[in-house]
Amino acid sequence: MSLKPLTAKEVTTKVINKEPLFILDVRNESDFSDWKIEGESVKSINVPYFDLIDGVEGIVDQLPKDENILVVCAKEGSSKFVGEQLVEAGFGQVSYLSGGMKAWSEHLEPVKIGDLKDGGSIYQFVRIGKGCLSYMIASNGEALVVDTARMTDVYEKFASEQNLTIKYVVDTHLHADHISGGRKLAESTGGAYYLPPKDAGEVTFEHEELIEGNNFVVGNTTVEVQPIYSPGHTIGSTSLIVDGSYLLTGDILFVESIGRPDLAGKAGDWADDLRETLYSKYKNLSMDLIVLPAHFSQVSELGENGQVKAELGELYKKNEGLNISDAERFNKTVSENLPPQPNAYQEIRQTNMGKIDPEEEEQREMEIGPNRCAVHG
Amino acid sequence: MNINKTVDAKGLACPMPIVRTKKAIDEIESGQILEVIATDKGAKSDLTAWAKSGGHELVDSKEENGVFSFYIKKG
């Protein structure tokens, strides 16, 4: 037997299909506890590779004999090093994660959410390793992309396979957890890049303004995309209603949590706006809308085929963040005891404003780790 | 600082900087200083964690133009 590579796409399929997977993660303990591959059917143990340089004898008892073992590290070098030793020690089904956690962080899985009323479809691009969700609304040869990830080639390839021209690129807010691919995608496809004006005050490049009331039409007259000003995560945060059926909430409302109001500056600044959006503006919308957020934080939020979605009415019943009746307690919940801020979030915001332009390798490093954009009630 | 041995791991990717460091530390005495020069960005957190788990002390580190230098006192 020999050591085999497993791609991030293949691992994603296993996680979504809930296939059993045993992971030996050989990164150091702090990296592992910060961020790892998770899934309902995933079991993982962490033994740093530097404890295995002299051999794997010390851990063979902790490893399954007759199951697939996936060795994971930051880039892949150390996982190959450890994987080869496991093969030599007699383990028959050993693979390593091709490209390591870097590749895991960058993989985008396109998942169809549904068909639109007069033709066309809406797709969710699941960035499983980082918990980011972006969208493509496609109709009659045209497409609008929402909250584009840095790996713009994935959207371009998808659009070209379906004979779509990317006409509009929209960010629901100025992102702090990942580098937006919006500008790059718009430049490359000749589309127009829209940003909410209240988030774009310091943006250094040309762009269009995303404003409530200025609807988009994708594919001649078939699909309408309606911006709804909904501040809270940032002052400019704007949601989109697609085809009267879907509510793209950005980082305001998630399936199991709500947005955090502190990533653009001082904690608590926008807590009142967030409450206003969640407890009054969204309440006036149709409860049948399907909420499509820009993030998930736990793999339990991945539904059938990896989709992340929920009916707005259901969320008003189940999501704890929508059920804090006392305004003061709400403000406390979203301003205090927040999770750590995302890795390099200030540099990421600067990059998204066009103020700095890091090399690609540096951009990768800045994005490593979980998104941490949510407040769990 | 009196450096007793130097490992040049420039241009090497994981796991080689640590493999070389481990070998070199076996060749010096307790209390002596090992200098490790590396360009791999992961080297810093890994060397710190490795030194801690092995009972060694990372006494100093610096970065100049993408080249990292680490000074490890053998435990």
Short mmCIF file of C-alpha atoms in Angstrom, two decimals:
data_model
loop_
_atom_site.label_atom_id
_atom_site.label_comp_id
_atom_site.label_asym_id
_atom_site.label_seq_id
_atom_site.Cartn_x
_atom_site.Cartn_y
_atom_site.Cartn_z
CA MET A 1 0.00 0.00 0.00
CA SER A 2 1.10 3.52 -0.55
CA LEU A 3 0.26 6.95 0.74
CA LYS A 4 -2.46 8.68 -1.30
CA PRO A 5 -3.39 12.34 -1.64
CA LEU A 6 -6.96 13.37 -0.83
CA THR A 7 -8.11 16.73 -2.19
CA ALA A 8 -10.04 19.34 -0.22
CA LYS A 9 -12.96 18.66 -2.58
CA GLU A 10 -12.91 14.93 -1.78
CA VAL A 11 -12.79 15.65 1.95
CA THR A 12 -15.69 18.14 1.55
CA THR A 13 -17.77 15.42 -0.13
CA LYS A 14 -17.07 13.06 2.76
CA VAL A 15 -18.04 15.69 5.34
CA ILE A 16 -21.28 16.59 3.50
CA ASN A 17 -22.23 12.93 2.95
CA LYS A 18 -21.35 12.16 6.57
CA GLU A 19 -18.92 9.39 5.60
CA PRO A 20 -16.71 8.21 8.47
CA LEU A 21 -13.32 9.90 8.46
CA PHE A 22 -10.49 9.55 10.96
CA ILE A 23 -8.12 12.51 10.99
CA LEU A 24 -4.64 12.62 12.48
CA ASP A 25 -3.91 16.35 12.61
CA VAL A 26 -0.17 16.89 13.01
CA ARG A 27 -0.17 20.69 13.38
CA ASN A 28 0.83 22.22 16.71
CA GLU A 29 -1.76 22.19 19.50
CA SER A 30 -2.69 25.86 19.36
CA ASP A 31 -3.39 25.77 15.60
CA PHE A 32 -5.48 22.64 16.07
CA SER A 33 -7.55 24.05 18.94
CA ASP A 34 -8.07 27.28 17.00
CA TRP A 35 -9.34 25.73 13.78
CA LYS A 36 -9.71 22.22 12.35
CA ILE A 37 -11.68 20.04 9.95
CA GLU A 38 -15.02 19.27 11.53
CA GLY A 39 -17.99 17.12 10.59
CA GLU A 40 -20.64 14.92 12.16
CA SER A 41 -18.80 11.80 11.03
CA VAL A 42 -15.30 13.14 11.57
CA LYS A 43 -13.15 11.90 14.43
CA SER A 44 -9.84 13.64 14.93
CA ILE A 45 -6.82 13.49 17.17
CA ASN A 46 -3.95 15.95 17.37
CA VAL A 47 -0.32 14.88 17.66
CA PRO A 48 2.18 17.50 16.46
CA TYR A 49 4.52 16.21 13.75
CA PHE A 50 7.55 17.25 15.78
CA ASP A 51 6.62 14.60 18.35
CA LEU A 52 6.69 12.00 15.55
CA ILE A 53 10.07 12.75 13.99
CA ASP A 54 11.68 9.70 15.60
CA GLY A 55 8.77 7.44 14.69
CA VAL A 56 5.05 6.78 15.08
CA GLU A 57 5.33 3.85 17.52
CA GLY A 58 4.04 5.99 20.36
CA ILE A 59 0.66 6.64 18.72
CA VAL A 60 -0.21 3.42 16.85
CA ASP A 61 -2.57 2.37 19.64
CA GLN A 62 -4.60 5.56 19.13
CA LEU A 63 -5.17 4.89 15.42
CA PRO A 64 -7.80 2.65 13.80
CA LYS A 65 -6.34 -0.38 12.00
CA ASP A 66 -9.06 -0.93 9.38
CA GLU A 67 -10.30 2.58 8.66
CA ASN A 68 -9.11 5.34 6.38
CA ILE A 69 -6.72 7.66 8.17
CA LEU A 70 -6.30 11.18 6.82
CA VAL A 71 -3.15 12.96 7.96
CA VAL A 72 -3.51 16.76 7.97
CA CYS A 73 -1.03 19.59 8.45
CA ALA A 74 -0.71 23.26 7.52
CA LYS A 75 0.59 22.88 3.97
CA GLU A 76 1.12 19.15 3.38
CA GLY A 77 4.85 18.48 3.89
CA SER A 78 4.57 17.24 7.45
CA SER A 79 1.46 15.16 6.74
CA LYS A 80 3.32 13.31 3.96
CA PHE A 81 6.25 12.80 6.31
CA VAL A 82 4.02 11.30 9.01
CA GLY A 83 1.79 9.45 6.51
CA GLU A 84 4.76 7.62 5.00
CA GLN A 85 5.78 6.45 8.44
CA LEU A 86 2.27 5.13 9.08
CA VAL A 87 2.36 3.19 5.80
CA GLU A 88 5.73 1.71 6.83
CA ALA A 89 4.26 0.81 10.23
CA GLY A 90 1.68 -1.33 8.42
CA PHE A 91 -1.39 0.92 8.20
CA GLY A 92 -3.13 0.08 4.95
CA GLN A 93 -5.42 3.02 4.23
CA VAL A 94 -3.51 6.21 4.78
CA SER A 95 -3.91 9.47 2.89
CA TYR A 96 -2.82 13.07 3.37
CA LEU A 97 -4.73 16.29 2.73
CA SER A 98 -3.37 17.65 -0.53
CA GLY A 99 -2.27 21.26 0.02
CA GLY A 100 -3.00 20.99 3.75
CA MET A 101 -5.24 23.35 5.73
CA LYS A 102 -4.35 26.10 3.26
CA ALA A 103 -6.19 24.22 0.52
CA TRP A 104 -8.99 23.39 2.98
CA SER A 105 -9.38 27.10 3.74
CA GLU A 106 -9.67 27.92 0.04
CA HIS A 107 -12.00 25.22 -1.25
CA LEU A 108 -15.37 26.45 -2.55
CA GLU A 109 -18.16 23.93 -3.13
CA PRO A 110 -21.00 25.16 -5.38
CA VAL A 111 -24.40 23.87 -4.20
CA LYS A 112 -27.70 24.58 -5.95
CA ILE A 113 -30.25 26.15 -3.61
CA GLY A 114 -33.21 26.26 -5.96
CA ASP A 115 -34.84 27.39 -9.20
CA LEU A 116 -36.24 30.87 -9.63
CA LYS A 117 -39.86 31.53 -10.61
CA ASP A 118 -39.42 32.57 -14.22
CA GLY A 119 -36.31 30.58 -15.02
CA GLY A 120 -32.84 30.69 -13.60
CA SER A 121 -31.32 29.34 -10.40
CA ILE A 122 -29.60 30.43 -7.24
CA TYR A 123 -26.39 28.73 -6.10
CA GLN A 124 -24.58 28.84 -2.79
CA PHE A 125 -20.78 28.56 -2.81
CA VAL A 126 -19.84 26.90 0.47
CA ARG A 127 -16.35 27.70 1.71
CA ILE A 128 -16.44 24.81 4.11
CA GLY A 129 -13.05 25.32 5.74
CA LYS A 130 -13.77 28.89 6.74
CA GLY A 131 -17.54 28.92 7.06
CA CYS A 132 -18.05 31.60 4.39
CA LEU A 133 -20.99 31.49 2.00
CA SER A 134 -21.27 33.38 -1.28
CA TYR A 135 -23.96 33.28 -3.95
CA MET A 136 -24.56 33.31 -7.67
CA ILE A 137 -27.95 34.28 -9.05
CA ALA A 138 -28.17 33.10 -12.64
CA SER A 139 -30.84 33.76 -15.20
CA ASN A 140 -31.06 33.90 -18.96
CA GLY A 141 -27.31 34.04 -19.59
CA GLU A 142 -26.57 36.63 -16.88
CA ALA A 143 -25.32 36.35 -13.30
CA LEU A 144 -25.02 38.40 -10.14
CA VAL A 145 -22.48 37.27 -7.54
CA VAL A 146 -22.85 38.15 -3.85
CA ASP A 147 -20.07 38.28 -1.24
CA THR A 148 -17.41 36.87 -3.58
CA ALA A 149 -14.53 34.99 -1.96
CA ARG A 150 -10.91 35.66 -2.90
CA MET A 151 -10.74 32.59 -5.18
CA THR A 152 -12.49 34.31 -8.09
CA ASP A 153 -11.50 31.67 -10.65
CA VAL A 154 -14.11 29.33 -9.15
CA TYR A 155 -16.98 31.71 -10.04
CA GLU A 156 -15.53 32.42 -13.47
CA LYS A 157 -15.22 28.73 -14.25
CA PHE A 158 -18.73 28.01 -12.98
CA ALA A 159 -20.16 30.90 -15.03
CA SER A 160 -18.37 29.83 -18.18
CA GLU A 161 -19.57 26.23 -17.82
CA GLN A 162 -23.15 27.51 -17.63
CA ASN A 163 -22.66 30.14 -20.37
CA LEU A 164 -23.30 33.00 -17.95
CA THR A 165 -21.93 36.54 -18.11
CA ILE A 166 -21.22 37.96 -14.66
CA LYS A 167 -22.90 41.34 -14.92
CA TYR A 168 -23.09 42.43 -11.27
CA VAL A 169 -20.85 41.77 -8.28
CA VAL A 170 -22.26 42.81 -4.90
CA ASP A 171 -20.84 42.81 -1.37
CA THR A 172 -23.48 43.06 1.37
CA HIS A 173 -20.95 44.84 3.59
CA LEU A 174 -17.25 45.60 3.98
CA HIS A 175 -15.90 42.23 5.10
CA ALA A 176 -13.52 41.85 8.04
CA ASP A 177 -13.05 38.08 8.10
CA HIS A 178 -12.04 37.37 4.52
CA ILE A 179 -10.61 39.21 1.55
CA SER A 180 -13.34 40.05 -0.92
CA GLY A 181 -12.85 38.85 -4.46
CA GLY A 182 -15.50 41.30 -5.62
CA ARG A 183 -13.24 43.90 -7.16
CA LYS A 184 -11.09 41.31 -8.92
CA LEU A 185 -14.08 39.39 -10.25
CA ALA A 186 -15.75 42.55 -11.55
CA GLU A 187 -12.54 43.70 -13.25
CA SER A 188 -11.97 40.33 -14.83
CA THR A 189 -15.52 39.84 -16.12
CA GLY A 190 -16.34 43.45 -16.99
CA GLY A 191 -19.15 43.46 -14.43
CA ALA A 192 -19.99 46.32 -12.08
CA TYR A 193 -18.96 46.13 -8.41
CA TYR A 194 -21.49 47.38 -5.87
CA LEU A 195 -20.72 48.29 -2.24
CA PRO A 196 -22.99 49.87 0.42
CA PRO A 197 -21.99 53.58 0.49
CA LYS A 198 -21.91 53.77 4.30
CA ASP A 199 -19.27 51.02 4.39
CA ALA A 200 -17.34 52.37 1.43
CA GLY A 201 -16.38 55.83 2.72
CA GLU A 202 -12.68 54.98 2.76
CA VAL A 203 -12.66 52.73 -0.30
CA THR A 204 -9.94 53.86 -2.69
CA PHE A 205 -11.19 52.40 -5.99
CA GLU A 206 -14.09 53.07 -8.35
CA HIS A 207 -17.30 51.24 -7.54
CA GLU A 208 -21.08 51.53 -7.73
CA GLU A 209 -23.37 52.22 -4.78
CA LEU A 210 -25.64 49.54 -3.37
CA ILE A 211 -28.76 51.43 -2.35
CA GLU A 212 -32.19 50.35 -1.11
CA GLY A 213 -34.72 50.86 -3.87
CA ASN A 214 -32.22 50.51 -6.73
CA ASN A 215 -33.14 46.99 -7.76
CA PHE A 216 -31.06 44.75 -10.04
CA VAL A 217 -32.53 42.84 -12.92
CA VAL A 218 -30.68 39.66 -13.84
CA GLY A 219 -31.41 38.08 -17.23
CA ASN A 220 -33.56 40.78 -18.88
CA THR A 221 -36.72 40.86 -16.82
CA THR A 222 -36.80 37.54 -15.06
CA VAL A 223 -35.14 37.99 -11.69
CA GLU A 224 -35.29 40.97 -9.39
CA VAL A 225 -32.76 41.54 -6.65
CA GLN A 226 -33.90 44.10 -4.10
CA PRO A 227 -31.43 45.71 -1.65
CA ILE A 228 -32.71 46.31 1.91
CA TYR A 229 -30.63 48.60 4.14
CA SER A 230 -30.09 46.57 7.32
CA PRO A 231 -27.28 47.95 9.50
CA GLY A 232 -25.86 46.24 12.57
CA HIS A 233 -22.83 44.14 11.71
CA THR A 234 -21.51 47.21 9.91
CA ILE A 235 -23.21 50.55 9.47
CA GLY A 236 -23.72 49.93 5.75
CA SER A 237 -24.86 46.27 5.86
CA THR A 238 -27.45 45.68 3.16
CA SER A 239 -29.53 42.54 2.64
CA LEU A 240 -30.85 41.35 -0.71
CA ILE A 241 -34.25 39.89 -1.51
CA VAL A 242 -33.92 37.65 -4.55
CA ASP A 243 -36.95 36.85 -6.72
CA GLY A 244 -39.26 37.59 -3.79
CA SER A 245 -38.23 34.26 -2.24
CA TYR A 246 -34.75 34.45 -0.77
CA LEU A 247 -33.27 36.82 1.80
CA LEU A 248 -29.49 37.15 1.60
CA THR A 249 -28.69 38.46 5.07
CA GLY A 250 -24.92 38.95 4.82
CA ASP A 251 -23.48 38.96 8.35
CA ILE A 252 -26.64 40.24 10.04
CA LEU A 253 -28.52 36.98 10.60
CA PHE A 254 -27.23 33.42 10.48
CA VAL A 255 -29.06 30.10 10.85
CA GLU A 256 -28.01 29.42 14.44
CA SER A 257 -26.73 32.83 15.52
CA ILE A 258 -26.70 36.55 14.76
CA GLY A 259 -24.03 38.98 13.55
CA ARG A 260 -21.57 40.74 15.82
CA PRO A 261 -21.55 44.54 15.77
CA ASP A 262 -17.93 45.20 16.73
CA LEU A 263 -15.64 44.27 13.84
CA ALA A 264 -15.33 47.71 12.30
CA GLY A 265 -14.31 49.52 15.44
CA LYS A 266 -15.65 49.77 18.95
CA ALA A 267 -17.76 47.02 20.49
CA GLY A 268 -21.35 47.98 21.06
CA ASP A 269 -21.33 50.79 18.50
CA TRP A 270 -23.92 49.26 16.28
CA ALA A 271 -25.79 47.08 18.76
CA ASP A 272 -28.88 49.33 18.55
CA ASP A 273 -28.84 49.20 14.74
CA LEU A 274 -28.51 45.43 14.85
CA ARG A 275 -31.50 45.18 17.17
CA GLU A 276 -33.55 47.51 14.96
CA THR A 277 -32.76 45.40 11.88
CA LEU A 278 -33.44 42.03 13.50
CA TYR A 279 -36.38 42.96 15.71
CA SER A 280 -38.24 45.33 13.44
CA LYS A 281 -37.02 45.66 9.84
CA TYR A 282 -36.76 41.91 9.16
CA LYS A 283 -40.00 41.31 11.08
CA ASN A 284 -41.87 43.30 8.44
CA LEU A 285 -40.67 40.97 5.69
CA SER A 286 -42.48 37.83 4.56
CA MET A 287 -41.86 35.01 7.04
CA ASP A 288 -41.73 32.59 4.08
CA LEU A 289 -38.44 34.06 2.83
CA ILE A 290 -35.58 31.59 2.77
CA VAL A 291 -32.68 33.08 4.72
CA LEU A 292 -29.30 32.62 3.02
CA PRO A 293 -26.52 33.96 5.27
CA ALA A 294 -22.90 34.84 4.45
CA HIS A 295 -21.60 32.42 7.10
CA PHE A 296 -22.14 29.29 9.07
CA SER A 297 -20.17 28.65 12.23
CA GLN A 298 -20.85 24.99 12.92
CA VAL A 299 -21.03 22.05 10.56
CA SER A 300 -24.39 21.20 12.17
CA GLU A 301 -25.74 24.10 10.09
CA LEU A 302 -24.94 22.23 6.87
CA GLY A 303 -28.13 20.60 5.62
CA GLU A 304 -28.82 18.28 2.72
CA ASN A 305 -26.07 18.42 0.05
CA GLY A 306 -24.24 20.94 2.20
CA GLN A 307 -26.84 23.72 1.86
CA VAL A 308 -27.04 26.35 4.61
CA LYS A 309 -30.53 27.90 4.71
CA ALA A 310 -33.68 28.32 6.82
CA GLU A 311 -37.09 29.97 6.63
CA LEU A 312 -37.21 33.40 8.26
CA GLY A 313 -40.30 32.40 10.26
CA GLU A 314 -38.50 29.30 11.58
CA LEU A 315 -35.56 31.44 12.70
CA TYR A 316 -37.89 33.72 14.66
CA LYS A 317 -38.96 30.60 16.56
CA LYS A 318 -35.62 28.88 17.00
CA ASN A 319 -32.70 31.31 16.74
CA GLU A 320 -31.86 32.51 20.25
CA GLY A 321 -30.44 35.79 18.99
CA LEU A 322 -33.90 36.72 17.67
CA ASN A 323 -35.57 35.96 20.96
CA ILE A 324 -33.95 38.27 23.48
CA SER A 325 -36.93 40.43 24.44
CA ASP A 326 -35.05 42.72 26.79
CA ALA A 327 -33.14 45.36 24.80
CA GLU A 328 -30.53 45.84 27.49
CA ARG A 329 -29.80 42.13 27.69
CA PHE A 330 -29.57 42.05 23.89
CA ASN A 331 -26.98 44.84 23.91
CA LYS A 332 -25.01 43.01 26.56
CA THR A 333 -25.11 39.74 24.62
CA VAL A 334 -23.79 41.30 21.42
CA SER A 335 -21.20 43.54 23.08
CA GLU A 336 -19.73 41.46 25.88
CA ASN A 337 -17.96 38.11 26.00
CA LEU A 338 -17.57 38.09 22.23
CA PRO A 339 -15.40 35.44 20.60
CA PRO A 340 -11.88 36.53 19.57
CA GLN A 341 -11.79 38.72 16.48
CA PRO A 342 -10.94 37.02 13.18
CA ASN A 343 -7.30 36.62 12.24
CA ALA A 344 -5.79 39.85 10.83
CA TYR A 345 -9.24 41.47 10.59
CA GLN A 346 -7.90 45.01 10.46
CA GLU A 347 -5.51 44.22 7.61
CA ILE A 348 -8.35 42.39 5.85
CA ARG A 349 -10.57 45.49 6.07
CA GLN A 350 -7.73 47.66 4.75
CA THR A 351 -7.26 45.25 1.85
CA ASN A 352 -10.98 45.29 1.06
CA MET A 353 -10.90 49.10 1.02
CA GLY A 354 -7.99 49.05 -1.42
CA LYS A 355 -5.68 50.77 1.07
CA ILE A 356 -3.15 47.96 1.09
CA ASP A 357 -2.39 45.36 -1.57
CA PRO A 358 -0.66 42.32 -0.03
CA GLU A 359 0.92 39.57 -2.13
CA GLU A 360 -1.26 36.50 -2.74
CA GLU A 361 0.72 34.37 -0.29
CA GLU A 362 0.24 37.00 2.39
CA GLN A 363 -3.49 37.21 1.64
CA ARG A 364 -3.70 33.45 2.20
CA GLU A 365 -1.98 33.75 5.57
CA MET A 366 -4.28 36.62 6.60
CA GLU A 367 -7.34 34.50 5.98
CA ILE A 368 -6.20 31.40 7.87
CA GLY A 369 -8.57 30.32 10.64
CA PRO A 370 -12.31 30.43 11.34
CA ASN A 371 -14.52 33.43 10.44
CA ARG A 372 -15.83 34.31 13.94
CA CYS A 373 -18.44 36.76 12.67
CA ALA A 374 -21.28 35.49 14.81
CA VAL A 375 -22.61 35.99 18.30
CA HIS A 376 -24.14 32.82 19.73
CA GLY A 377 -27.00 33.66 22.08
CA MET B 1 24.68 35.74 23.24
CA ASN B 2 27.11 32.89 22.82
CA ILE B 3 25.87 30.67 19.99
CA ASN B 4 27.09 27.09 20.22
CA LYS B 5 25.61 25.73 16.99
CA THR B 6 23.67 27.00 13.97
CA VAL B 7 21.05 25.28 11.81
CA ASP B 8 20.52 26.85 8.41
CA ALA B 9 17.03 25.82 7.32
CA LYS B 10 16.50 28.64 4.81
CA GLY B 11 14.30 27.60 1.90
CA LEU B 12 13.20 24.41 3.63
CA ALA B 13 9.52 23.63 4.17
CA CYS B 14 7.87 21.80 7.04
CA PRO B 15 8.87 19.41 8.58
CA MET B 16 12.55 19.86 7.65
CA PRO B 17 13.38 22.93 9.82
CA ILE B 18 12.28 21.03 12.93
CA VAL B 19 13.85 17.74 11.82
CA ARG B 20 17.21 19.52 11.48
CA THR B 21 16.71 21.46 14.71
CA LYS B 22 15.97 18.31 16.65
CA LYS B 23 19.07 16.60 15.30
CA ALA B 24 21.25 19.61 16.13
CA ILE B 25 19.95 19.99 19.67
CA ASP B 26 20.97 16.41 20.40
CA GLU B 27 24.54 17.45 19.59
CA ILE B 28 24.82 20.29 22.13
CA GLU B 29 24.90 20.34 25.93
CA SER B 30 22.15 21.45 28.28
CA GLY B 31 22.26 25.24 28.74
CA GLN B 32 23.95 25.85 25.37
CA ILE B 33 22.35 27.96 22.64
CA LEU B 34 21.23 26.73 19.22
CA GLU B 35 20.58 29.25 16.47
CA VAL B 36 17.99 28.28 13.83
CA ILE B 37 17.63 30.29 10.62
CA ALA B 38 14.49 29.61 8.59
CA THR B 39 12.25 31.19 5.95
CA ASP B 40 9.15 29.03 6.46
CA LYS B 41 6.41 31.16 8.06
CA GLY B 42 5.07 28.23 10.06
CA ALA B 43 8.46 27.77 11.71
CA LYS B 44 7.83 30.29 14.47
CA SER B 45 4.75 28.76 16.08
CA ASP B 46 6.02 25.22 15.48
CA LEU B 47 9.46 25.89 16.97
CA THR B 48 7.88 27.60 19.96
CA ALA B 49 5.57 24.64 20.57
CA TRP B 50 8.32 22.12 19.94
CA ALA B 51 10.77 23.85 22.32
CA LYS B 52 8.11 23.96 25.03
CA SER B 53 7.17 20.28 24.67
CA GLY B 54 10.86 19.27 24.71
CA GLY B 55 11.68 21.34 27.79
CA HIS B 56 13.85 23.81 25.86
CA GLU B 57 13.58 27.58 26.01
CA LEU B 58 13.12 29.91 23.06
CA VAL B 59 15.18 32.79 24.43
CA ASP B 60 14.97 35.15 21.48
CA SER B 61 13.76 35.45 17.90
CA LYS B 62 13.89 38.05 15.16
CA GLU B 63 12.75 38.57 11.59
CA GLU B 64 14.61 40.45 8.88
CA ASN B 65 13.38 40.56 5.28
CA GLY B 66 11.46 37.30 5.60
CA VAL B 67 14.34 35.45 7.30
CA PHE B 68 13.61 34.26 10.83
CA SER B 69 16.30 33.63 13.45
CA PHE B 70 15.52 31.68 16.59
CA TYR B 71 17.71 31.14 19.65
CA ILE B 72 16.93 28.05 21.65
CA LYS B 73 18.54 27.18 24.98
CA LYS B 74 18.74 23.43 25.44
CA GLY B 75 16.85 22.17 28.52
#
